[in-house]
Amino acid sequence: MCGIIGCVGRGEETVETLLSGLSTLEYRGYDSAGIALANGSLDVVKKQGELDALEQVVATTTLSGSVGIGHTRWSTHGPPSDRNAHPHTDTEGNVAVVHNGIIENYQELRDELEREGVVFTSDTDSEVVPHLMARSLHEGASPREAFRDAISQLEGSYAIAAVVAGADTIFAVRQDSPLVLGIDDDAYYLASDVPAFLEYTRDVVYLEDGQFAELRADGWTVFDHEGDETTPTVDTVEWSAEQTGKSGYDHFMLKEINEQPTALRQCLSGRVDEVSGGVTVDELDDLDTPSAVQFVACGTSYHAALYATTLLHEVGIPANAYLASEYATTHPPLPNDTLVVGITQSGETADTLSALRNAESRGAETLALTNVVGSSAARECDHALYLRAGPEIGVAATKTFSSQLVGVNLLVERLRPSGSPTGELRSLIAGLRDLPGHVQQVLDDSTALEIVDELFGAEAFFFIGRGLHYPVALEGALKFKEITYEHAEGFAAGELKHGPLALVTENTPVFAIVTGDDEEARKTLGNIKEVEARGAPVVAVTDGKAEVERYADYVLEIPETHERTSPVLANVQLQLVAYHMAARLGRSIDKPRNLAKSVTVE
Ligand code: F6R
């Protein structure tokens, strides 16, 4: 949700550093982009469209300065356009500002500035900041004072970086929007997310809410909200720059789909012990079994939460999954000893953070199931369980969803009230152990590509599943609609006859997930027959046990495995279907229209 970058100390490589950082951050927004370099004056270039539009303009412009900031935008206030692109400047062009977040009182501030004669040149909330700074500078404030004074007038969520002509410093602040510093020997960086500067350094400082930072050629300083200098911890991140490239794949999404065997191995490593038949999660050593669990999550992560509730019910712990954006408004009671778990790959989703804060303010213990060490969710929650999936750049979540399903299994076994029955746990551990290899088997299967050819041009696509496969049906449809822009819906298989069946025709393929041969599978088979009778092409995602082949037009096979791991495999088949259909339609797979990864506004 907007990406910001800044660097000092890169000399003649400043522009290149900013552009390469922005290209890594493009997943956060791609409506427009811009950069500003401070020297005696300011050079600012910005352009509507994806980053290559900016790069073309930069190629024809002479820019100088070794203190620079940049921005890639996901529109909130004002449509995508050159004028709404960041950096925003004051009237005289002495201050340039990039912002991620929402300034809630911007209208009030804008009215005040306009009454004083300031002419605004954009529709954004962000533009008030350079004008506020310019006003202070005119009144004799130093650049630092002007920045602090401007920030003190803002309400809302923001990560902001500013440069001032003639000052060799980047001024930055964080409030409810991510901002991290990168510390190298002779160069310093700031960004919305670590991968933006991972090429240069792995040493990072995660700013806390309310903290200010200054980056200068001769060093960096972090101040608390009262202006006192602090001594922040410098952490070293484990991710490497190579992990943030496409490694020869056409799209990050395809790369990340193919990384799933590795991601799952990393998630399980050292946490399941086949010999003793146990699950150990070091991070959760001090977590007691709660009386109930509430999950809060959005989008794909919400589907992982739905899966998680079923597992917790199996071990006898009451559990509910809430869409994070609905959590506070539906006022769910919080019985004593309830654990509230935020499932969020980025750890920065505003709706999820807000739901976690709501639960925390009502006394609940909180846990973040996240992929990003140092993320807001990880730092604010009482506990954090890391997915270890490696960086995910494609907007559509793939490897992090598979890792969430595995992470949830670890959490549930950790919480199981009376210790896990040995035989049951051993068979789960075997399923988890085999999972990376089984995922690889699915990845090696080219049937999804062939099926896409057959179904191309259909009117709508439906996905059905039951039990643990219901969240996969929802996820299959979400992924499909998100990157193909085709109409897709997921349903609980049993719900079809209560309404959605009216939509089913010979031009609406139905993907049905059915594994095993128990009562549940037999019921789903019944639902498959219902859609088949209406002429819909049926694609079965199956381990073959339910003899679904007789009723299905096409079959996407998955290896036979534990009932808790088969949803992961079924989902990989559906990821491939979505990917190949989107590729065939020529869609912008890594950057679907109107979307952004890490949604940091509510
Ligand atoms: C869909 C997708 C989104 C995210 C959602 C929550 O492919 O990626 O639906 O799952 O925005 O994001 P996190 O997990 O970062 O909180």
Coordinates of C-alpha atoms and ligand atoms in Angstrom, one line a residue:
M1 CA 0.0 0.0 0.0
C2 CA 2.4 2.6 -1.3
G3 CA 6.1 1.9 -1.0
I4 CA 8.7 4.4 0.2
I5 CA 12.5 4.3 -0.1
G6 CA 15.3 6.6 0.8
C7 CA 19.1 6.5 0.7
V8 CA 22.1 8.6 1.6
G9 CA 25.7 7.8 0.8
R10 CA 25.2 6.1 -2.5
G11 CA 26.9 8.9 -4.4
E12 CA 26.4 8.7 -8.2
E13 CA 24.4 5.5 -7.7
T14 CA 21.6 7.3 -5.8
V15 CA 19.1 7.3 -8.7
E16 CA 19.8 3.7 -9.5
T17 CA 19.5 2.7 -5.9
L18 CA 16.1 4.5 -5.5
L19 CA 14.8 2.9 -8.7
S20 CA 15.9 -0.6 -7.8
G21 CA 14.3 -0.2 -4.4
L22 CA 11.1 1.0 -6.0
S23 CA 11.1 -2.0 -8.3
T24 CA 11.2 -4.3 -5.3
L25 CA 8.5 -2.3 -3.6
E26 CA 6.2 -2.1 -6.6
Y27 CA 4.1 -4.9 -5.2
R28 CA 2.8 -2.3 -2.7
G29 CA 1.3 -0.1 -5.4
Y30 CA 1.9 0.7 -9.0
D31 CA -0.4 3.6 -10.0
S32 CA 2.5 6.1 -10.2
A33 CA 6.1 6.5 -9.0
G34 CA 8.5 9.3 -8.3
I35 CA 11.9 10.3 -6.8
A36 CA 13.4 13.4 -5.4
L37 CA 17.1 14.2 -4.9
A38 CA 18.4 16.9 -2.6
N39 CA 21.4 18.9 -3.6
G40 CA 21.6 22.7 -3.2
S41 CA 18.1 22.6 -4.6
L42 CA 15.8 19.7 -5.3
D43 CA 15.3 17.5 -8.4
V44 CA 12.0 15.8 -8.6
V45 CA 10.7 13.5 -11.2
K46 CA 7.4 11.6 -11.1
K47 CA 5.1 9.9 -13.5
Q48 CA 1.7 8.1 -13.6
G49 CA 1.9 4.4 -14.4
E50 CA 4.2 1.5 -13.5
L51 CA 7.8 2.1 -12.7
D52 CA 9.0 1.8 -16.2
A53 CA 7.1 5.0 -17.1
L54 CA 9.2 6.8 -14.5
E55 CA 12.4 5.1 -15.6
Q56 CA 11.9 6.4 -19.2
V57 CA 11.6 10.0 -17.9
V58 CA 14.6 9.6 -15.6
A59 CA 16.6 8.4 -18.5
T60 CA 16.1 11.7 -20.3
T61 CA 16.7 13.9 -17.2
T62 CA 19.8 15.0 -15.4
L63 CA 19.5 14.4 -11.7
S64 CA 22.1 15.2 -9.1
G65 CA 22.4 14.6 -5.4
S66 CA 23.3 11.8 -3.1
V67 CA 20.4 12.2 -0.7
G68 CA 17.2 10.8 -2.2
I69 CA 13.7 9.5 -1.6
G70 CA 11.2 7.6 -3.8
H71 CA 7.7 6.4 -3.8
T72 CA 5.4 3.9 -5.6
R73 CA 1.8 4.7 -5.1
W74 CA -1.5 2.9 -4.5
S75 CA -4.1 5.6 -4.7
T76 CA -6.3 6.5 -1.7
H77 CA -6.9 10.3 -2.2
G78 CA -7.1 11.3 -5.8
P79 CA -6.9 9.1 -8.9
P80 CA -3.7 7.8 -10.4
S81 CA -2.1 10.8 -12.3
D82 CA 1.2 12.7 -12.6
R83 CA -0.1 15.4 -10.3
N84 CA -1.1 12.9 -7.6
A85 CA 2.2 11.0 -7.8
H86 CA 4.7 11.5 -5.0
P87 CA 7.1 13.1 -4.0
H88 CA 4.9 16.2 -3.2
T89 CA 6.6 19.5 -2.9
D90 CA 5.9 22.9 -1.4
T91 CA 5.2 25.9 -3.6
E92 CA 8.8 27.0 -4.0
G93 CA 10.1 23.4 -4.5
N94 CA 12.3 23.4 -1.4
V95 CA 10.7 20.5 0.4
A96 CA 9.9 17.1 -1.1
V97 CA 7.8 14.5 0.8
V98 CA 6.8 10.8 0.3
H99 CA 4.0 9.3 2.4
N100 CA 2.4 5.9 2.9
G101 CA -0.8 5.9 4.9
I102 CA -3.7 8.2 5.4
I103 CA -3.7 11.7 7.0
E104 CA -7.2 11.8 8.5
N105 CA -7.2 15.5 9.3
Y106 CA -5.8 16.6 5.9
Q107 CA -8.9 18.5 4.8
E108 CA -8.8 20.7 7.9
L109 CA -5.0 21.4 7.4
R110 CA -5.5 22.0 3.7
D111 CA -8.3 24.5 4.3
E112 CA -6.1 26.3 6.8
L113 CA -3.1 26.5 4.4
E114 CA -5.4 27.5 1.5
R115 CA -6.7 30.4 3.6
E116 CA -3.1 31.5 4.0
G117 CA -2.7 31.5 0.2
V118 CA -1.1 28.2 -0.5
V119 CA -2.1 26.7 -3.8
F120 CA -2.3 22.9 -3.9
T121 CA -1.4 21.1 -7.0
S122 CA -2.7 17.6 -6.2
D123 CA -5.8 15.9 -4.7
T124 CA -3.8 14.0 -2.1
D125 CA -3.8 14.1 1.6
S126 CA 0.0 13.9 1.6
E127 CA 0.6 17.3 0.0
V128 CA -0.2 19.1 3.3
V129 CA 3.1 17.9 4.7
P130 CA 5.5 19.8 2.4
H131 CA 3.4 23.0 2.8
L132 CA 3.4 22.7 6.6
M133 CA 7.1 22.3 6.6
A134 CA 7.6 25.2 4.2
R135 CA 5.5 27.4 6.5
S136 CA 7.8 26.5 9.5
L137 CA 10.9 27.0 7.4
H138 CA 9.7 30.5 6.5
E139 CA 9.2 31.2 10.2
G140 CA 12.8 30.4 10.8
A141 CA 12.7 26.8 11.9
S142 CA 15.5 24.5 11.0
P143 CA 14.7 21.6 8.6
R144 CA 14.5 19.2 11.6
E145 CA 12.2 21.5 13.5
A146 CA 10.0 22.1 10.5
F147 CA 9.6 18.3 10.0
R148 CA 8.7 17.7 13.6
D149 CA 6.4 20.7 13.6
A150 CA 4.6 19.4 10.5
I151 CA 4.3 15.8 11.9
S152 CA 2.9 17.1 15.2
Q153 CA -0.1 18.4 13.4
L154 CA -1.0 15.1 11.6
E155 CA -3.6 12.6 12.7
G156 CA -3.8 9.2 11.0
S157 CA -1.4 6.6 9.9
Y158 CA 1.8 7.4 8.2
A159 CA 5.3 6.6 7.2
I160 CA 6.8 9.8 5.9
A161 CA 10.2 10.7 4.5
A162 CA 11.2 14.2 3.6
V163 CA 14.2 16.0 2.0
V164 CA 14.9 19.8 2.1
A165 CA 17.0 21.7 -0.4
G166 CA 20.4 22.5 1.1
A167 CA 20.1 19.9 3.9
D168 CA 22.0 16.7 3.4
T169 CA 19.5 14.7 5.5
I170 CA 16.5 12.5 5.1
F171 CA 13.9 13.1 7.8
A172 CA 11.5 10.2 8.5
V173 CA 8.8 9.2 10.9
R174 CA 6.6 6.2 11.5
Q175 CA 3.1 6.0 12.9
D176 CA 1.1 2.9 12.2
S177 CA 2.7 2.3 8.8
P178 CA 5.8 0.3 8.3
L179 CA 9.2 1.9 8.0
V180 CA 12.6 0.2 8.5
L181 CA 16.1 1.6 8.3
G182 CA 19.0 -0.2 6.5
I183 CA 22.4 0.3 8.0
D184 CA 25.6 -0.2 5.9
D185 CA 29.1 1.0 6.6
D186 CA 29.0 4.1 4.6
A187 CA 25.4 4.3 3.3
Y188 CA 22.0 4.4 5.0
Y189 CA 18.6 3.4 3.8
L190 CA 14.9 3.6 4.7
A191 CA 12.1 1.7 3.2
S192 CA 8.6 0.3 3.7
D193 CA 10.0 -3.2 3.5
V194 CA 13.4 -4.8 3.9
P195 CA 13.8 -6.2 0.4
A196 CA 14.0 -2.7 -1.0
F197 CA 17.6 -2.4 0.2
L198 CA 18.6 -6.0 0.8
E199 CA 21.0 -5.8 -2.1
Y200 CA 23.2 -3.5 0.0
T201 CA 22.7 -4.5 3.7
R202 CA 20.9 -7.0 5.9
D203 CA 21.4 -4.9 9.1
V204 CA 18.1 -3.2 9.9
V205 CA 16.4 -1.1 12.5
Y206 CA 12.6 -1.4 12.8
L207 CA 11.3 2.0 13.8
E208 CA 8.6 2.0 16.5
D209 CA 5.4 4.1 16.2
G210 CA 6.1 7.7 17.0
Q211 CA 9.9 7.5 16.4
F212 CA 11.7 9.9 14.1
A213 CA 14.9 9.0 12.1
E214 CA 17.5 11.1 10.4
L215 CA 19.8 9.7 7.8
R216 CA 22.9 11.7 7.0
A217 CA 26.1 10.9 5.0
D218 CA 28.0 10.8 8.3
G219 CA 25.5 8.6 10.2
W220 CA 22.0 8.0 11.4
T221 CA 20.0 8.8 14.5
V222 CA 16.6 7.7 15.9
F223 CA 14.6 9.9 18.2
D224 CA 11.6 9.1 20.3
H225 CA 8.4 11.1 20.0
E226 CA 9.7 13.7 22.5
G227 CA 12.8 14.3 20.5
D228 CA 15.2 12.4 22.7
E229 CA 17.9 10.3 21.0
T230 CA 17.4 6.5 21.4
T231 CA 19.7 3.6 21.0
P232 CA 17.7 1.2 18.8
T233 CA 18.6 -2.4 18.3
V234 CA 20.2 -3.3 14.9
D235 CA 18.9 -6.7 13.8
T236 CA 20.3 -8.8 11.0
V237 CA 17.6 -10.3 8.7
E238 CA 18.0 -13.8 7.3
W239 CA 16.6 -13.1 3.8
S240 CA 19.0 -12.6 1.0
A241 CA 18.9 -10.4 -2.1
E242 CA 18.8 -13.4 -4.4
Q243 CA 15.5 -14.5 -2.8
T244 CA 13.9 -11.2 -3.9
G245 CA 14.6 -11.7 -7.7
K246 CA 12.6 -13.7 -10.2
S247 CA 15.3 -16.3 -10.8
G248 CA 14.5 -16.7 -14.4
Y249 CA 10.7 -17.2 -13.9
D250 CA 8.3 -15.1 -16.0
H251 CA 6.5 -14.0 -12.8
F252 CA 7.2 -13.8 -9.1
M253 CA 3.9 -15.7 -8.6
L254 CA 5.2 -18.7 -10.6
K255 CA 8.5 -18.6 -8.8
E256 CA 6.8 -18.5 -5.5
I257 CA 4.4 -21.4 -6.4
N258 CA 7.5 -23.4 -7.3
E259 CA 9.3 -22.4 -4.1
Q260 CA 6.6 -24.1 -2.0
P261 CA 8.5 -27.4 -1.3
T262 CA 11.4 -25.3 0.1
A263 CA 9.1 -23.0 2.0
L264 CA 7.3 -25.9 3.6
R265 CA 10.6 -27.6 4.5
Q266 CA 11.8 -24.4 6.2
C267 CA 8.5 -24.0 8.1
L268 CA 8.8 -27.5 9.4
S269 CA 12.5 -27.6 10.1
G270 CA 13.3 -28.4 13.7
R271 CA 9.7 -28.2 14.7
V272 CA 8.5 -31.8 14.1
D273 CA 10.3 -34.8 15.3
E274 CA 9.5 -38.0 13.6
V275 CA 11.5 -40.1 16.1
S276 CA 9.8 -38.9 19.2
G277 CA 6.6 -38.1 17.4
G278 CA 6.5 -34.6 18.8
V279 CA 5.9 -31.0 17.7
T280 CA 8.1 -28.3 19.2
V281 CA 7.7 -24.6 18.5
D282 CA 10.4 -22.8 20.4
E283 CA 8.8 -19.4 19.9
L284 CA 5.7 -20.6 21.8
D285 CA 7.4 -22.0 24.9
D286 CA 5.6 -19.7 27.2
L287 CA 2.1 -20.1 25.6
D288 CA -0.5 -21.9 27.7
T289 CA -3.5 -23.7 26.3
P290 CA -6.3 -21.2 26.0
S291 CA -10.0 -21.8 26.7
A292 CA -10.8 -20.6 23.2
V293 CA -9.2 -19.1 20.2
Q294 CA -10.4 -16.3 17.9
F295 CA -8.6 -15.8 14.5
V296 CA -8.6 -12.5 12.8
A297 CA -7.4 -12.2 9.2
C298 CA -8.1 -10.9 5.7
G299 CA -8.4 -12.4 2.3
T300 CA -6.2 -15.5 1.8
S301 CA -5.1 -15.4 5.4
Y302 CA -8.8 -15.6 6.4
H303 CA -9.1 -18.8 4.5
A304 CA -6.2 -20.2 6.5
A305 CA -8.1 -19.1 9.6
L306 CA -11.2 -21.0 8.5
Y307 CA -9.0 -24.1 8.1
A308 CA -7.5 -23.5 11.5
T309 CA -10.9 -23.4 13.3
T310 CA -11.8 -26.8 12.1
L311 CA -8.5 -28.2 13.4
L312 CA -9.0 -26.6 16.8
H313 CA -12.5 -28.1 17.0
E314 CA -11.0 -31.5 16.3
V315 CA -8.8 -31.1 19.4
G316 CA -11.6 -29.8 21.5
I317 CA -10.8 -26.1 21.6
P318 CA -13.7 -23.7 20.7
A319 CA -12.5 -21.5 17.9
N320 CA -13.9 -18.8 15.5
A321 CA -12.5 -17.1 12.5
Y322 CA -13.3 -13.4 11.9
L323 CA -12.7 -11.2 8.9
A324 CA -10.4 -8.7 10.6
S325 CA -12.3 -5.7 9.1
E326 CA -15.5 -6.9 10.7
Y327 CA -14.1 -7.9 14.1
A328 CA -14.5 -4.7 16.0
T329 CA -17.9 -3.9 14.6
T330 CA -19.4 -7.2 15.5
H331 CA -18.3 -7.0 19.1
P332 CA -17.4 -10.7 19.7
P333 CA -17.3 -11.4 23.4
L334 CA -13.9 -12.4 24.7
P335 CA -14.2 -15.1 27.4
N336 CA -11.4 -15.4 29.9
D337 CA -8.2 -17.0 28.6
T338 CA -9.1 -16.5 24.9
L339 CA -6.1 -16.4 22.6
V340 CA -6.6 -14.1 19.6
V341 CA -4.5 -15.1 16.7
G342 CA -3.8 -12.7 13.8
I343 CA -2.9 -14.6 10.6
T344 CA -1.1 -12.2 8.3
Q345 CA 1.8 -13.0 6.0
S346 CA 3.0 -9.4 5.9
G347 CA 2.3 -8.6 9.5
E348 CA 1.3 -5.1 8.3
T349 CA -2.3 -5.5 7.2
A350 CA -4.1 -2.5 8.9
D351 CA -7.4 -4.4 9.4
T352 CA -5.7 -7.3 11.1
L353 CA -3.6 -5.0 13.3
S354 CA -6.6 -3.0 14.3
A355 CA -8.5 -6.2 15.2
L356 CA -5.5 -7.5 17.3
R357 CA -5.3 -4.1 19.0
N358 CA -9.0 -4.2 19.8
A359 CA -8.6 -7.7 21.3
E360 CA -5.5 -6.6 23.2
S361 CA -7.3 -3.6 24.6
R362 CA -9.9 -5.9 26.0
G363 CA -7.4 -8.0 27.8
A364 CA -6.8 -10.9 25.4
E365 CA -3.5 -12.6 24.9
T366 CA -2.5 -12.2 21.2
L367 CA -0.4 -14.2 18.8
A368 CA 0.8 -13.3 15.2
L369 CA 1.2 -16.1 12.7
T370 CA 3.3 -14.2 10.2
N371 CA 6.0 -14.5 7.6
V372 CA 7.8 -11.2 8.4
V373 CA 10.1 -11.0 11.3
G374 CA 10.0 -7.5 12.8
S375 CA 6.6 -6.7 11.3
S376 CA 4.1 -4.7 13.3
A377 CA 2.0 -7.8 14.1
A378 CA 5.1 -9.7 15.3
R379 CA 6.2 -6.9 17.5
E380 CA 2.9 -5.9 18.9
C381 CA 1.5 -9.4 19.8
D382 CA 2.4 -11.3 22.9
H383 CA 3.7 -14.2 20.8
A384 CA 4.8 -14.7 17.2
L385 CA 5.0 -17.9 15.2
Y386 CA 7.0 -17.3 12.0
L387 CA 6.2 -19.1 8.7
R388 CA 9.8 -18.9 7.3
A389 CA 8.5 -19.0 3.8
G390 CA 11.0 -16.4 2.5
P391 CA 10.0 -13.1 0.9
E392 CA 6.8 -13.2 -1.1
I393 CA 6.7 -10.4 -3.8
G394 CA 3.8 -11.5 -6.0
V395 CA 0.6 -9.7 -4.9
A396 CA -1.3 -13.0 -5.0
A397 CA -0.3 -15.0 -1.9
T398 CA 0.8 -18.6 -2.7
K399 CA 3.7 -20.0 -0.7
T400 CA 2.7 -18.1 2.4
F401 CA -0.8 -19.6 2.3
S402 CA 0.6 -23.2 2.1
S403 CA 3.0 -22.2 5.0
Q404 CA 0.1 -20.8 6.9
L405 CA -1.8 -24.1 6.7
V406 CA 1.3 -25.9 8.0
G407 CA 1.9 -23.3 10.6
V408 CA -1.6 -23.7 11.8
N409 CA -1.0 -27.4 12.3
L410 CA 2.0 -26.7 14.4
L411 CA 0.0 -24.2 16.5
V412 CA -2.9 -26.6 17.0
E413 CA -0.6 -29.4 18.1
R414 CA 1.1 -27.1 20.4
L415 CA -2.2 -26.1 21.9
R416 CA -3.8 -29.6 22.0
P417 CA -5.2 -29.8 25.6
S418 CA -4.2 -33.2 26.8
G419 CA -1.2 -34.0 24.8
S420 CA -1.5 -35.5 21.3
P421 CA -2.5 -39.1 20.9
T422 CA 0.7 -40.7 19.7
G423 CA -0.6 -42.7 16.7
E424 CA -2.7 -39.7 15.4
L425 CA 0.2 -37.3 15.7
R426 CA 2.6 -39.8 14.1
S427 CA 0.4 -40.0 11.0
L428 CA 0.1 -36.2 10.9
I429 CA 3.9 -35.8 11.2
A430 CA 4.3 -38.3 8.3
G431 CA 1.9 -36.3 6.2
L432 CA 3.8 -33.1 7.0
R433 CA 7.2 -34.8 6.4
D434 CA 6.0 -36.0 2.9
L435 CA 4.3 -32.7 2.1
P436 CA 7.2 -30.9 0.3
G437 CA 7.8 -34.0 -1.9
H438 CA 4.0 -34.3 -2.6
V439 CA 3.8 -30.6 -3.5
Q440 CA 6.7 -31.1 -5.9
Q441 CA 4.8 -34.0 -7.5
V442 CA 1.9 -31.6 -8.1
L443 CA 4.2 -29.0 -9.5
D444 CA 5.6 -31.5 -12.0
D445 CA 2.1 -32.3 -13.3
S446 CA 1.1 -30.3 -16.4
T447 CA -2.6 -31.1 -16.4
A448 CA -3.6 -27.7 -15.0
L449 CA -2.2 -26.1 -18.1
E450 CA -4.1 -28.5 -20.4
I451 CA -7.4 -27.9 -18.5
V452 CA -7.0 -24.2 -18.8
D453 CA -6.9 -24.6 -22.6
E454 CA -10.2 -26.6 -22.5
L455 CA -12.0 -24.2 -20.2
F456 CA -10.8 -20.9 -21.8
G457 CA -13.7 -18.5 -22.5
A458 CA -16.1 -19.9 -20.0
E459 CA -18.6 -17.5 -18.4
A460 CA -17.8 -18.0 -14.8
F461 CA -15.8 -20.5 -12.6
F462 CA -17.1 -22.1 -9.4
F463 CA -15.1 -23.9 -6.7
I464 CA -16.7 -26.3 -4.2
G465 CA -15.3 -28.2 -1.2
R466 CA -16.4 -29.5 2.1
G467 CA -14.8 -29.5 5.6
L468 CA -11.1 -28.7 5.3
H469 CA -11.5 -28.3 1.5
Y470 CA -14.1 -25.5 1.9
P471 CA -11.4 -22.9 2.7
V472 CA -9.5 -24.2 -0.3
A473 CA -12.6 -23.7 -2.5
L474 CA -12.7 -20.1 -1.3
E475 CA -9.0 -19.6 -1.8
G476 CA -9.1 -21.2 -5.3
A477 CA -11.8 -18.8 -6.3
L478 CA -10.1 -15.8 -4.8
K479 CA -6.8 -16.5 -6.5
F480 CA -8.6 -17.1 -9.8
K481 CA -10.6 -13.9 -9.8
E482 CA -7.7 -11.8 -8.4
I483 CA -5.3 -12.5 -11.3
T484 CA -7.6 -13.5 -14.2
Y485 CA -10.3 -10.8 -13.6
E486 CA -12.8 -13.5 -14.5
H487 CA -15.9 -14.2 -12.3
A488 CA -15.1 -16.9 -9.8
E489 CA -16.9 -17.9 -6.6
G490 CA -16.1 -20.5 -4.0
F491 CA -18.9 -22.3 -2.1
A492 CA -19.3 -24.9 0.6
A493 CA -20.2 -27.9 -1.5
G494 CA -23.4 -28.5 0.5
E495 CA -24.5 -24.9 0.0
L496 CA -24.8 -25.2 -3.8
K497 CA -28.4 -26.4 -3.7
H498 CA -29.4 -23.5 -1.4
G499 CA -29.0 -20.9 -4.1
P500 CA -25.8 -20.9 -6.1
L501 CA -27.0 -23.9 -8.2
A502 CA -29.1 -21.4 -10.1
L503 CA -25.9 -20.0 -11.6
V504 CA -24.7 -23.3 -12.9
T505 CA -24.9 -23.9 -16.7
E506 CA -22.9 -25.8 -19.3
N507 CA -20.7 -22.6 -19.5
T508 CA -19.7 -22.5 -15.8
P509 CA -17.0 -25.0 -15.0
V510 CA -17.1 -26.3 -11.4
F511 CA -13.8 -27.2 -9.7
A512 CA -14.7 -29.8 -7.0
I513 CA -12.2 -30.8 -4.3
V514 CA -12.8 -34.3 -3.1
T515 CA -10.4 -36.6 -1.3
G516 CA -10.7 -39.8 0.7
D517 CA -13.7 -42.0 0.5
D518 CA -15.6 -41.2 3.7
E519 CA -19.0 -39.8 4.2
E520 CA -17.8 -36.3 3.5
A521 CA -16.4 -37.4 0.1
R522 CA -19.6 -39.2 -0.7
K523 CA -21.6 -36.1 0.0
T524 CA -19.4 -34.0 -2.2
L525 CA -19.7 -36.6 -5.0
G526 CA -23.5 -36.1 -4.7
N527 CA -22.9 -32.4 -5.2
I528 CA -20.8 -33.1 -8.2
K529 CA -23.6 -35.1 -9.7
E530 CA -25.9 -32.2 -9.2
V531 CA -23.8 -29.8 -11.2
E532 CA -23.0 -32.5 -13.8
A533 CA -26.8 -33.0 -14.3
R534 CA -27.0 -29.2 -15.1
G535 CA -24.4 -29.7 -17.9
A536 CA -21.5 -27.9 -16.1
P537 CA -18.0 -29.2 -17.0
V538 CA -16.6 -30.7 -13.8
V539 CA -12.9 -30.6 -12.8
A540 CA -12.2 -32.8 -9.9
V541 CA -9.2 -32.1 -7.7
T542 CA -8.8 -35.5 -6.1
D543 CA -6.6 -38.2 -4.7
G544 CA -8.7 -40.7 -6.7
K545 CA -10.1 -42.6 -3.7
A546 CA -13.6 -41.3 -4.1
E547 CA -13.9 -42.7 -7.7
V548 CA -14.9 -39.2 -8.8
E549 CA -13.4 -39.9 -12.3
R550 CA -16.7 -41.3 -13.4
Y551 CA -18.5 -38.0 -13.0
A552 CA -15.7 -35.6 -13.7
D553 CA -14.8 -34.2 -17.2
Y554 CA -11.3 -33.5 -16.1
V555 CA -9.1 -34.6 -13.2
L556 CA -6.4 -32.8 -11.3
E557 CA -4.6 -35.4 -9.3
I558 CA -3.0 -35.0 -6.0
P559 CA -1.1 -37.7 -4.0
E560 CA -2.9 -39.6 -1.3
T561 CA -1.9 -38.1 2.1
H562 CA -3.2 -37.1 5.6
E563 CA -6.6 -35.4 5.6
R564 CA -5.0 -32.3 7.0
T565 CA -2.3 -32.0 4.3
S566 CA -4.4 -32.8 1.2
P567 CA -5.9 -29.3 1.2
V568 CA -2.4 -27.9 0.7
L569 CA -2.0 -30.1 -2.3
A570 CA -5.4 -29.4 -3.8
N571 CA -4.7 -25.7 -3.4
V572 CA -1.4 -26.0 -5.3
Q573 CA -3.3 -27.4 -8.3
L574 CA -5.8 -24.5 -8.1
Q575 CA -2.9 -22.0 -7.9
L576 CA -1.6 -23.5 -11.2
V577 CA -5.0 -23.3 -12.8
A578 CA -5.3 -19.6 -11.8
Y579 CA -1.8 -18.8 -12.9
H580 CA -2.1 -20.5 -16.4
M581 CA -5.5 -18.9 -17.0
A582 CA -4.2 -15.5 -16.2
A583 CA -1.1 -16.0 -18.3
R584 CA -3.2 -17.1 -21.2
L585 CA -5.4 -14.0 -20.8
G586 CA -2.2 -11.9 -20.7
R587 CA -3.0 -10.4 -17.3
S588 CA -0.6 -8.5 -15.1
I589 CA -0.1 -11.5 -12.8
D590 CA 2.3 -10.0 -10.3
K591 CA 0.5 -6.7 -10.1
P592 CA -3.2 -7.3 -10.6
R593 CA -5.2 -4.1 -11.3
N594 CA -6.4 -2.1 -8.3
L595 CA -4.7 -4.4 -5.8
A596 CA -1.5 -4.1 -3.7
K597 CA 0.2 -6.5 -1.3
S598 CA 0.3 -5.5 2.3
V599 CA -2.8 -3.4 2.7
T600 CA -1.8 -0.8 5.3
V601 CA -5.1 1.2 5.2
E602 CA -8.4 0.2 6.8
Ligands
F6R1 C1 -4.7 -12.6 -2.0 C2 -4.0 -11.9 -0.9 C3 -4.7 -11.1 0.0 C4 -4.0 -11.2 1.4 C5 -4.7 -10.2 2.4 C6 -4.1 -10.3 3.8 O1 -3.9 -13.3 -2.8 O2 -2.8 -12.0 -0.9 O3 -6.0 -11.5 0.1 O4 -4.1 -12.4 1.9 O5 -4.6 -8.9 1.9 O6 -2.7 -10.0 3.7 P1 -1.8 -10.5 4.9 O7 -1.7 -11.9 5.0 O8 -0.5 -9.8 4.6 O9 -2.4 -9.9 6.2

